[in-house]
């Protein structure tokens, strides 16, 4: 199956919300920290409500109007949205959310998404949050120059996240 990466359209908001919930259900359940399907649905099920879909629609519309400040790409497999990568520019660049469903992983799609994001972000300092037991994602970000900062948070008092950052690469630093 061919995977196409493109900017989302406002009408993609519902598909992105459902994909986000599915990605959370695939990624975050963890008995050790007490996260199960019910917890994910309680804390991320809003992505598929009318309000959650409206938030995605608003973000997508803003990204269309302000592409210098907001970045968003979806991955399509046929008509299905199987991934998303968004970001925003403020004091630095924030990467996230980034999700790729299991069935689309291991095909180089994440790397293609990241290449587009890095081209958009340019030489800015970048940061993100990642769940500390999502070692596959941590390794992925490390391959792109991100490293953990030591900063930690418990999202909703349960999901353990670590901060990662990527410092700007100045042209005179390139050997």
XYZ file of N, CA, C and O in Angstrom:
700
model
N 0.844 -1.184 0.000
C 0.000 0.000 0.000
C 0.887 1.244 0.000
O 1.850 1.329 0.745
N 0.528 2.189 -0.827
C 1.246 3.460 -0.907
C 0.750 4.365 0.219
O -0.450 4.463 0.465
N 1.697 5.005 0.891
C 1.365 5.955 1.949
C 1.697 7.351 1.449
O 2.819 7.611 1.047
N 0.719 8.221 1.496
C 0.881 9.585 1.012
C 0.919 10.536 2.204
O 0.082 10.449 3.103
N 1.897 11.435 2.221
C 2.010 12.462 3.254
C 1.582 13.786 2.646
O 2.073 14.160 1.578
N 0.655 14.467 3.327
C 0.151 15.736 2.807
C -0.441 16.573 3.931
O -0.774 16.050 5.000
N -0.587 17.870 3.691
C -1.276 18.702 4.689
C -2.733 18.242 4.806
O -3.361 17.911 3.798
N -3.258 18.206 6.028
C -4.662 17.810 6.178
C -5.594 18.933 5.745
O -5.208 20.103 5.704
N -6.802 18.556 5.448
C -7.868 19.509 5.151
C -8.822 19.536 6.345
O -8.887 18.563 7.106
N -9.557 20.616 6.551
C -10.474 20.675 7.697
C -11.403 19.462 7.801
O -11.705 19.000 8.902
N -11.824 18.916 6.664
C -12.705 17.752 6.694
C -12.015 16.480 7.194
O -12.678 15.473 7.420
N -10.691 16.527 7.373
C -9.953 15.390 7.918
C -10.009 15.324 9.440
O -9.523 14.370 10.045
N -10.585 16.331 10.080
C -10.532 16.434 11.540
C -11.060 15.177 12.238
O -10.435 14.675 13.180
N -12.175 14.645 11.805
C -12.736 13.454 12.458
C -11.813 12.251 12.279
O -11.558 11.498 13.229
N -11.275 12.084 11.080
C -10.361 10.964 10.828
C -9.103 11.076 11.678
O -8.601 10.075 12.199
N -8.593 12.293 11.843
C -7.402 12.492 12.670
C -7.732 12.184 14.128
O -6.952 11.535 14.831
N -8.889 12.615 14.601
C -9.295 12.319 15.977
C -9.397 10.821 16.244
O -8.894 10.319 17.261
N -10.027 10.089 15.335
C -10.149 8.631 15.499
C -8.786 7.952 15.427
O -8.502 7.019 16.182
N -7.926 8.411 14.514
C -6.584 7.836 14.415
C -5.804 8.099 15.697
O -5.097 7.228 16.201
N -5.946 9.304 16.270
C -5.256 9.631 17.512
C -5.695 8.691 18.639
O -4.848 8.160 19.367
N -6.982 8.467 18.771
C -7.463 7.554 19.814
C -6.931 6.143 19.577
O -6.455 5.486 20.516
N -6.969 5.672 18.339
C -6.456 4.334 18.031
C -4.959 4.231 18.353
O -4.503 3.238 18.923
N -4.202 5.274 18.019
C -2.765 5.263 18.319
C -2.533 5.199 19.825
O -1.639 4.475 20.292
N -3.300 5.934 20.593
C -3.161 5.876 22.055
C -3.489 4.484 22.575
O -2.802 3.969 23.465
N -4.538 3.864 22.030
C -4.913 2.508 22.473
C -3.835 1.490 22.112
O -3.632 0.516 22.840
N -3.116 1.709 21.039
C -2.034 0.812 20.633
C -0.765 1.043 21.447
O 0.017 0.125 21.647
N -0.537 2.265 21.900
C 0.754 2.661 22.446
C 0.824 2.712 23.964
O 1.836 2.312 24.546
N -0.194 3.207 24.629
C -0.038 3.597 26.022
C -0.521 2.633 27.105
O -0.098 2.801 28.253
N -1.398 1.665 26.844
C -1.739 0.752 27.940
C -0.472 0.100 28.519
O 0.401 -0.357 27.775
N -0.381 0.121 29.847
C 0.804 -0.386 30.527
C 0.397 -0.767 31.955
O 0.074 0.118 32.762
N 0.427 -2.059 32.253
C 0.004 -2.541 33.571
C 0.847 -1.953 34.694
O 0.333 -1.663 35.775
N 2.148 -1.787 34.461
C 3.057 -1.320 35.513
C 2.643 0.054 36.033
O 2.691 0.311 37.242
N 2.242 0.958 35.144
C 1.854 2.299 35.578
C 0.341 2.435 35.760
O -0.134 3.512 36.124
N -0.389 1.358 35.505
C -1.828 1.371 35.745
C -2.650 2.020 34.656
O -3.727 2.554 34.915
N -2.159 1.963 33.436
C -2.909 2.538 32.317
C -3.486 1.394 31.491
O -2.759 0.528 31.007
N -4.806 1.398 31.365
C -5.484 0.374 30.571
C -6.367 1.064 29.533
O -6.385 2.298 29.424
N -7.090 0.263 28.762
C -7.942 0.821 27.713
C -8.961 1.801 28.280
O -9.209 2.861 27.691
N -9.539 1.484 29.429
C -10.539 2.382 30.019
C -9.925 3.737 30.358
O -10.544 4.779 30.111
N -8.691 3.740 30.902
C -8.031 5.001 31.241
C -7.771 5.815 29.968
O -7.996 7.031 29.940
N -7.285 5.137 28.917
C -7.027 5.837 27.653
C -8.318 6.444 27.117
O -8.348 7.612 26.730
N -9.385 5.664 27.118
C -10.656 6.191 26.600
C -11.172 7.355 27.449
O -11.719 8.320 26.921
N -10.956 7.283 28.767
C -11.390 8.365 29.647
C -10.608 9.654 29.369
O -11.167 10.753 29.353
N -9.302 9.525 29.132
C -8.456 10.705 28.998
C -8.173 11.137 27.562
O -7.701 12.261 27.357
N -8.420 10.277 26.586
C -8.184 10.644 25.186
C -9.386 10.392 24.296
O -9.370 10.728 23.113
N -10.447 9.839 24.861
C -11.660 9.602 24.080
C -12.278 10.883 23.565
O -13.030 10.883 22.586
N -11.942 12.002 24.200
C -12.483 13.291 23.759
C -12.041 13.633 22.344
O -12.670 14.465 21.681
N -10.983 12.998 21.851
C -10.511 13.278 20.488
C -11.571 12.957 19.442
O -11.546 13.509 18.347
N -12.522 12.063 19.792
C -13.530 11.653 18.819
C -14.912 12.222 19.130
O -15.882 11.884 18.461
N -14.984 13.101 20.121
C -16.246 13.783 20.405
C -16.381 14.978 19.470
O -15.418 15.394 18.817
N -17.569 15.553 19.443
C -17.778 16.740 18.604
C -16.796 17.853 18.989
O -16.234 18.521 18.119
N -16.553 18.013 20.296
C -15.627 19.054 20.758
C -14.190 18.748 20.324
O -13.462 19.632 19.874
N -13.771 17.492 20.450
C -12.416 17.105 20.053
C -12.194 17.257 18.558
O -11.137 17.733 18.118
N -13.183 16.874 17.791
C -13.091 17.022 16.339
C -13.057 18.500 15.968
O -12.293 18.910 15.086
N -13.831 19.323 16.679
C -13.810 20.772 16.423
C -12.431 21.355 16.728
O -11.954 22.234 16.002
N -11.766 20.863 17.791
C -10.410 21.350 18.097
C -9.443 20.974 16.980
O -8.597 21.784 16.590
N -9.530 19.732 16.478
C -8.666 19.342 15.361
C -8.956 20.208 14.139
O -8.042 20.672 13.458
N -10.244 20.423 13.851
C -10.615 21.255 12.692
C -10.024 22.660 12.837
O -9.451 23.205 11.898
N -10.133 23.241 14.025
C -9.607 24.577 14.257
C -8.088 24.615 14.065
O -7.559 25.522 13.432
N -7.382 23.606 14.599
C -5.932 23.574 14.425
C -5.566 23.457 12.949
O -4.675 24.157 12.456
N -6.244 22.566 12.242
C -5.956 22.373 10.816
C -6.214 23.667 10.044
O -5.408 24.072 9.198
N -7.316 24.332 10.334
C -7.617 25.597 9.653
C -6.562 26.655 9.965
O -6.140 27.397 9.066
N -6.111 26.716 11.225
C -5.060 27.674 11.585
C -3.756 27.341 10.864
O -3.038 28.243 10.432
N -3.437 26.048 10.750
C -2.203 25.642 10.061
C -2.246 26.047 8.589
O -1.220 26.420 8.017
N -3.428 25.998 7.987
C -3.575 26.429 6.594
C -3.350 27.938 6.491
O -2.681 28.412 5.581
N -3.896 28.701 7.469
C -3.772 30.165 7.443
C -2.397 30.658 7.873
O -1.960 31.721 7.436
N -1.713 29.904 8.751
C -0.437 30.359 9.308
C 0.635 29.266 9.191
O 1.168 28.790 10.195
N 0.995 28.885 7.976
C 1.951 27.784 7.818
C 3.347 28.095 8.350
O 4.121 27.169 8.603
N 3.664 29.354 8.543
C 4.964 29.700 9.112
C 4.990 29.431 10.617
O 6.054 29.229 11.193
N 3.817 29.387 11.267
C 3.731 29.164 12.716
C 3.263 27.766 13.098
O 3.597 27.275 14.173
N 2.457 27.145 12.245
C 1.884 25.836 12.563
C 2.163 24.854 11.432
O 2.001 25.183 10.258
N 2.552 23.646 11.821
C 2.874 22.591 10.868
C 1.940 21.418 11.132
O 1.709 21.050 12.288
N 1.413 20.831 10.092
C 0.624 19.612 10.264
C 0.639 18.821 8.960
O 0.449 19.380 7.874
N 0.905 17.534 9.091
C 0.852 16.607 7.963
C 0.114 15.352 8.418
O 0.259 14.918 9.558
N -0.651 14.775 7.512
C -1.268 13.480 7.760
C -0.662 12.458 6.817
O -0.126 12.814 5.756
N -0.752 11.214 7.217
C -0.335 10.098 6.375
C -1.595 9.348 5.996
O -2.384 8.966 6.867
N -1.766 9.146 4.705
C -2.935 8.415 4.208
C -2.500 7.086 3.618
O -1.495 7.006 2.911
N -3.289 6.094 3.906
C -3.181 4.797 3.247
C -4.521 4.614 2.556
O -5.534 4.313 3.210
N -4.550 4.862 1.251
C -5.836 4.942 0.571
C -6.569 6.155 1.104
O -6.017 7.252 1.167
N -7.798 5.962 1.584
C -8.558 7.084 2.140
C -8.430 7.170 3.662
O -8.942 8.107 4.270
N -7.733 6.217 4.278
C -7.613 6.177 5.741
C -6.422 6.996 6.232
O -5.316 6.889 5.700
N -6.634 7.808 7.260
C -5.550 8.534 7.917
C -4.899 7.568 8.905
O -5.555 7.048 9.807
N -3.586 7.308 8.706
C -2.869 6.347 9.552
C -1.739 7.007 10.340
O -1.010 6.334 11.069
N -1.595 8.322 10.202
C -0.554 9.020 10.947
C -0.730 10.513 10.867
O -1.454 11.035 10.016
N -0.058 11.185 11.807
C -0.095 12.648 11.842
C 1.173 13.143 12.522
O 1.715 12.476 13.407
N 1.645 14.281 12.093
C 2.734 15.000 12.775
C 2.399 16.478 12.702
O 2.189 17.022 11.614
N 2.343 17.109 13.876
C 2.066 18.543 13.953
C 3.138 19.210 14.798
O 3.868 18.553 15.532
N 3.203 20.500 14.679
C 4.137 21.275 15.473
C 3.774 22.735 15.433
O 2.913 23.157 14.661
N 4.434 23.473 16.309
C 4.187 24.912 16.345
C 5.469 25.650 16.650
O 6.361 25.127 17.305
N 5.544 26.860 16.142
C 6.703 27.720 16.336
C 6.311 28.819 17.318
O 5.324 29.509 17.120
N 7.088 28.929 18.411
C 6.954 30.047 19.344
C 8.363 30.468 19.711
O 9.111 30.837 18.828
N 8.781 30.394 20.996
C 10.170 30.726 21.333
C 11.135 29.765 20.642
O 12.260 30.096 20.337
N 10.705 28.574 20.468
C 11.422 27.537 19.733
C 10.380 26.832 18.898
O 9.364 27.412 18.527
N 10.609 25.557 18.636
C 9.641 24.771 17.886
C 9.233 23.585 18.750
O 10.080 22.881 19.281
N 7.937 23.402 18.904
C 7.397 22.260 19.625
C 6.947 21.218 18.615
O 6.181 21.531 17.710
N 7.448 20.004 18.763
C 7.035 18.888 17.926
C 5.954 18.131 18.676
O 6.128 17.759 19.828
N 4.854 17.910 18.025
C 3.812 17.098 18.621
C 2.450 17.711 18.375
O 2.333 18.920 18.226
N 1.495 16.817 18.243
C 1.624 15.381 18.399
C 2.194 14.709 17.145
O 2.088 15.228 16.048
N 2.777 13.535 17.382
C 3.211 12.668 16.288
C 2.707 11.266 16.599
O 3.031 10.706 17.646
N 1.884 10.736 15.708
C 1.352 9.385 15.856
C 1.416 8.677 14.518
O 1.151 9.287 13.480
N 1.729 7.407 14.575
C 1.711 6.558 13.395
C 1.158 5.216 13.851
O 1.712 4.592 14.767
N 0.055 4.798 13.254
C -0.543 3.533 13.662
C 0.422 2.371 13.426
O 1.276 2.431 12.533
N 0.278 1.324 14.216
C 1.163 0.160 14.123
C 1.291 -0.353 12.690
O 2.383 -0.680 12.237
N 0.163 -0.418 11.977
C 0.188 -0.986 10.625
C 0.984 -0.144 9.636
O 1.313 -0.614 8.552
N 1.324 1.104 9.993
C 2.099 1.965 9.100
C 3.545 2.119 9.562
O 4.335 2.785 8.895
N 3.901 1.496 10.685
C 5.263 1.633 11.200
C 6.205 0.650 10.508
O 5.779 -0.349 9.948
N 7.491 0.962 10.572
C 8.503 0.084 9.990
C 8.603 0.176 8.480
O 9.173 -0.700 7.836
N 8.091 1.242 7.895
C 8.083 1.412 6.435
C 8.783 2.695 5.998
O 8.671 3.098 4.849
N 9.439 3.385 6.953
C 10.128 4.622 6.629
C 9.236 5.852 6.625
O 9.701 6.958 6.327
N 7.962 5.680 6.964
C 7.021 6.799 6.920
C 7.335 7.820 8.009
O 7.296 9.035 7.774
N 7.672 7.342 9.202
C 8.024 8.255 10.283
C 9.210 9.122 9.899
O 9.226 10.329 10.177
N 10.189 8.536 9.245
C 11.351 9.291 8.795
C 10.983 10.331 7.751
O 11.500 11.457 7.773
N 10.089 9.974 6.847
C 9.643 10.944 5.839
C 8.895 12.104 6.490
O 9.087 13.264 6.117
N 8.054 11.775 7.481
C 7.351 12.827 8.221
C 8.343 13.745 8.924
O 8.233 14.970 8.866
N 9.319 13.121 9.605
C 10.297 13.908 10.358
C 11.124 14.778 9.420
O 11.422 15.934 9.754
N 11.493 14.263 8.258
C 12.246 15.076 7.294
C 11.462 16.329 6.904
O 12.026 17.427 6.829
N 10.156 16.180 6.665
C 9.331 17.341 6.314
C 9.256 18.318 7.481
O 9.340 19.534 7.296
N 9.106 17.771 8.696
C 9.029 18.634 9.873
C 10.328 19.394 10.080
O 10.319 20.604 10.332
N 11.459 18.707 9.989
C 12.755 19.359 10.202
C 13.019 20.431 9.143
O 13.590 21.481 9.446
N 12.594 20.185 7.917
C 12.746 21.201 6.867
C 11.925 22.436 7.224
O 12.373 23.572 7.032
N 10.734 22.242 7.748
C 9.881 23.366 8.155
C 10.497 24.093 9.354
O 10.527 25.315 9.395
N 10.993 23.344 10.339
C 11.505 23.927 11.580
C 12.812 24.675 11.374
O 13.118 25.620 12.107
N 13.590 24.266 10.400
C 14.846 24.950 10.124
C 15.842 24.815 11.265
O 15.960 23.762 11.880
N 16.543 25.886 11.558
C 17.606 25.867 12.562
C 17.118 26.168 13.978
O 17.936 26.449 14.854
N 15.848 26.127 14.223
C 15.298 26.443 15.541
C 15.591 25.345 16.559
O 15.737 24.178 16.206
N 15.642 25.736 17.833
C 15.684 24.752 18.915
C 14.317 24.068 18.943
O 13.293 24.719 18.811
N 14.322 22.747 19.103
C 13.077 21.984 19.103
C 12.955 21.200 20.392
O 13.953 20.792 20.984
N 11.705 20.995 20.812
C 11.468 20.168 21.987
C 10.157 19.405 21.826
O 9.312 19.756 21.000
N 10.028 18.360 22.638
C 8.846 17.508 22.617
C 8.742 16.779 23.944
O 9.695 16.737 24.722
N 7.588 16.185 24.182
C 7.384 15.275 25.303
C 7.137 13.885 24.722
O 6.464 13.744 23.692
N 7.669 12.864 25.385
C 7.461 11.481 24.955
C 7.302 10.620 26.205
O 7.946 10.877 27.226
N 6.457 9.623 26.126
C 6.241 8.735 27.267
C 7.485 7.900 27.502
O 8.047 7.336 26.564
N 7.910 7.836 28.759
C 9.221 7.232 29.058
C 9.302 5.745 28.747
O 10.382 5.226 28.535
N 8.189 5.040 28.668
C 8.253 3.616 28.303
C 8.006 3.388 26.809
O 8.007 2.248 26.345
N 7.865 4.457 26.053
C 7.735 4.339 24.600
C 9.143 4.387 23.992
O 9.543 5.340 23.333
N 9.886 3.325 24.247
C 11.302 3.296 23.855
C 11.485 3.358 22.343
O 12.479 3.905 21.871
N 10.550 2.822 21.599
C 10.655 2.903 20.131
C 10.643 4.366 19.680
O 11.436 4.777 18.835
N 9.749 5.161 20.255
C 9.674 6.586 19.895
C 10.927 7.322 20.360
O 11.462 8.156 19.633
N 11.405 7.010 21.557
C 12.614 7.673 22.065
C 13.796 7.398 21.143
O 14.530 8.320 20.768
N 13.967 6.151 20.748
C 15.067 5.816 19.820
C 14.901 6.551 18.492
O 15.866 7.021 17.901
N 13.668 6.628 18.013
C 13.395 7.341 16.763
C 13.840 8.800 16.886
O 14.562 9.314 16.027
N 13.416 9.469 17.939
C 13.781 10.875 18.108
C 15.289 11.043 18.279
O 15.868 12.013 17.768
N 15.931 10.126 18.971
C 17.389 10.199 19.134
C 18.099 10.132 17.786
O 19.105 10.813 17.575
N 17.579 9.324 16.861
C 18.186 9.245 15.519
C 18.141 10.590 14.795
O 18.921 10.825 13.875
N 17.220 11.445 15.209
C 17.093 12.765 14.587
C 17.699 13.873 15.444
O 17.398 15.052 15.246
N 18.566 13.499 16.374
C 19.319 14.490 17.126
C 18.683 14.978 18.413
O 19.223 15.878 19.061
N 17.565 14.417 18.811
C 16.945 14.796 20.070
C 17.606 14.026 21.203
O 18.032 12.879 21.031
N 17.670 14.645 22.372
C 18.174 13.960 23.563
C 17.316 14.361 24.752
O 16.700 15.443 24.760
N 17.270 13.489 25.750
C 16.468 13.791 26.936
C 17.123 14.932 27.713
O 18.346 15.052 27.750
N 16.285 15.747 28.327
C 16.772 16.917 29.057
C 16.831 16.675 30.561
O 17.393 17.492 31.279
N 16.216 15.605 31.030
C 16.115 15.351 32.469
C 14.791 15.834 33.041
O 14.404 15.466 34.147
N 14.084 16.666 32.294
C 12.781 17.156 32.745
C 11.746 16.047 32.581
O 11.728 15.344 31.572
N 10.896 15.891 33.585
C 9.880 14.836 33.575
C 8.534 15.423 33.974
O 8.472 16.441 34.647
N 7.461 14.737 33.584
C 6.120 15.116 34.022
C 5.258 13.865 34.098
O 5.541 12.868 33.425
N 4.235 13.935 34.903
C 3.213 12.887 34.938
C 1.951 13.497 34.356
O 1.299 14.329 34.988
N 1.618 13.099 33.126
C 0.428 13.644 32.482
C -0.792 13.016 33.146
O -0.879 11.798 33.277
N -1.705 13.848 33.571
C -2.911 13.401 34.277
C -2.574 12.523 35.478
O -3.273 11.566 35.781
N -1.447 12.850 36.124
C -0.969 12.163 37.338
C -0.676 10.683 37.127
O -0.596 9.920 38.084
N -0.478 10.260 35.867
C -0.246 8.837 35.640
C 0.730 8.528 34.518
O 1.571 7.652 34.658
N 0.647 9.221 33.395
C 1.453 8.886 32.221
C 2.821 9.555 32.347
O 2.926 10.777 32.284
N 3.897 8.756 32.525
C 5.227 9.332 32.749
C 5.896 9.772 31.453
O 6.191 8.960 30.584
N 6.121 11.070 31.350
C 6.726 11.637 30.149
C 8.091 12.233 30.450
O 8.340 12.696 31.560
N 8.943 12.220 29.440
C 10.246 12.877 29.521
C 10.321 13.908 28.407
O 9.715 13.755 27.354
N 11.068 14.952 28.680
C 11.263 16.018 27.700
C 12.490 15.676 26.866
O 13.502 15.226 27.389
N 12.400 15.898 25.574
C 13.537 15.755 24.672
C 13.702 17.070 23.928
O 12.726 17.780 23.686
N 14.945 17.384 23.589
C 15.220 18.628 22.871
C 16.266 18.362 21.796
O 17.051 17.423 21.873
N 16.241 19.216 20.808
C 17.227 19.186 19.722
C 17.733 20.609 19.553
O 16.951 21.520 19.252
N 18.999 20.776 19.788
C 19.588 22.103 19.683
C 19.773 22.458 18.213
O 19.943 21.575 17.376
N 19.758 23.752 17.909
C 19.967 24.156 16.519
C 21.354 23.729 16.033
O 22.309 23.734 16.806
N 21.415 23.330 14.796
C 22.690 23.002 14.177
C 23.099 24.220 13.360
O 22.460 24.557 12.367
N 24.119 24.898 13.840
C 24.602 26.091 13.139
C 25.501 25.684 11.978
O 26.255 24.714 12.078
N 25.411 26.405 10.921
C 26.150 26.050 9.709
C 27.663 25.942 9.957
O 28.322 25.092 9.377
N 28.215 26.762 10.863
C 29.657 26.677 11.111
C 30.035 25.483 11.990
O 31.202 25.196 12.172
N 29.013 24.759 12.523
C 29.267 23.555 13.305
C 29.348 22.307 12.414
O 29.765 21.262 12.858
N 28.888 22.426 11.199
C 28.890 21.289 10.286
C 30.290 21.076 9.770
O 30.930 21.994 9.263
N 30.772 19.860 9.900
C 32.138 19.548 9.468
C 32.114 18.944 8.078
O 31.319 18.182 7.701
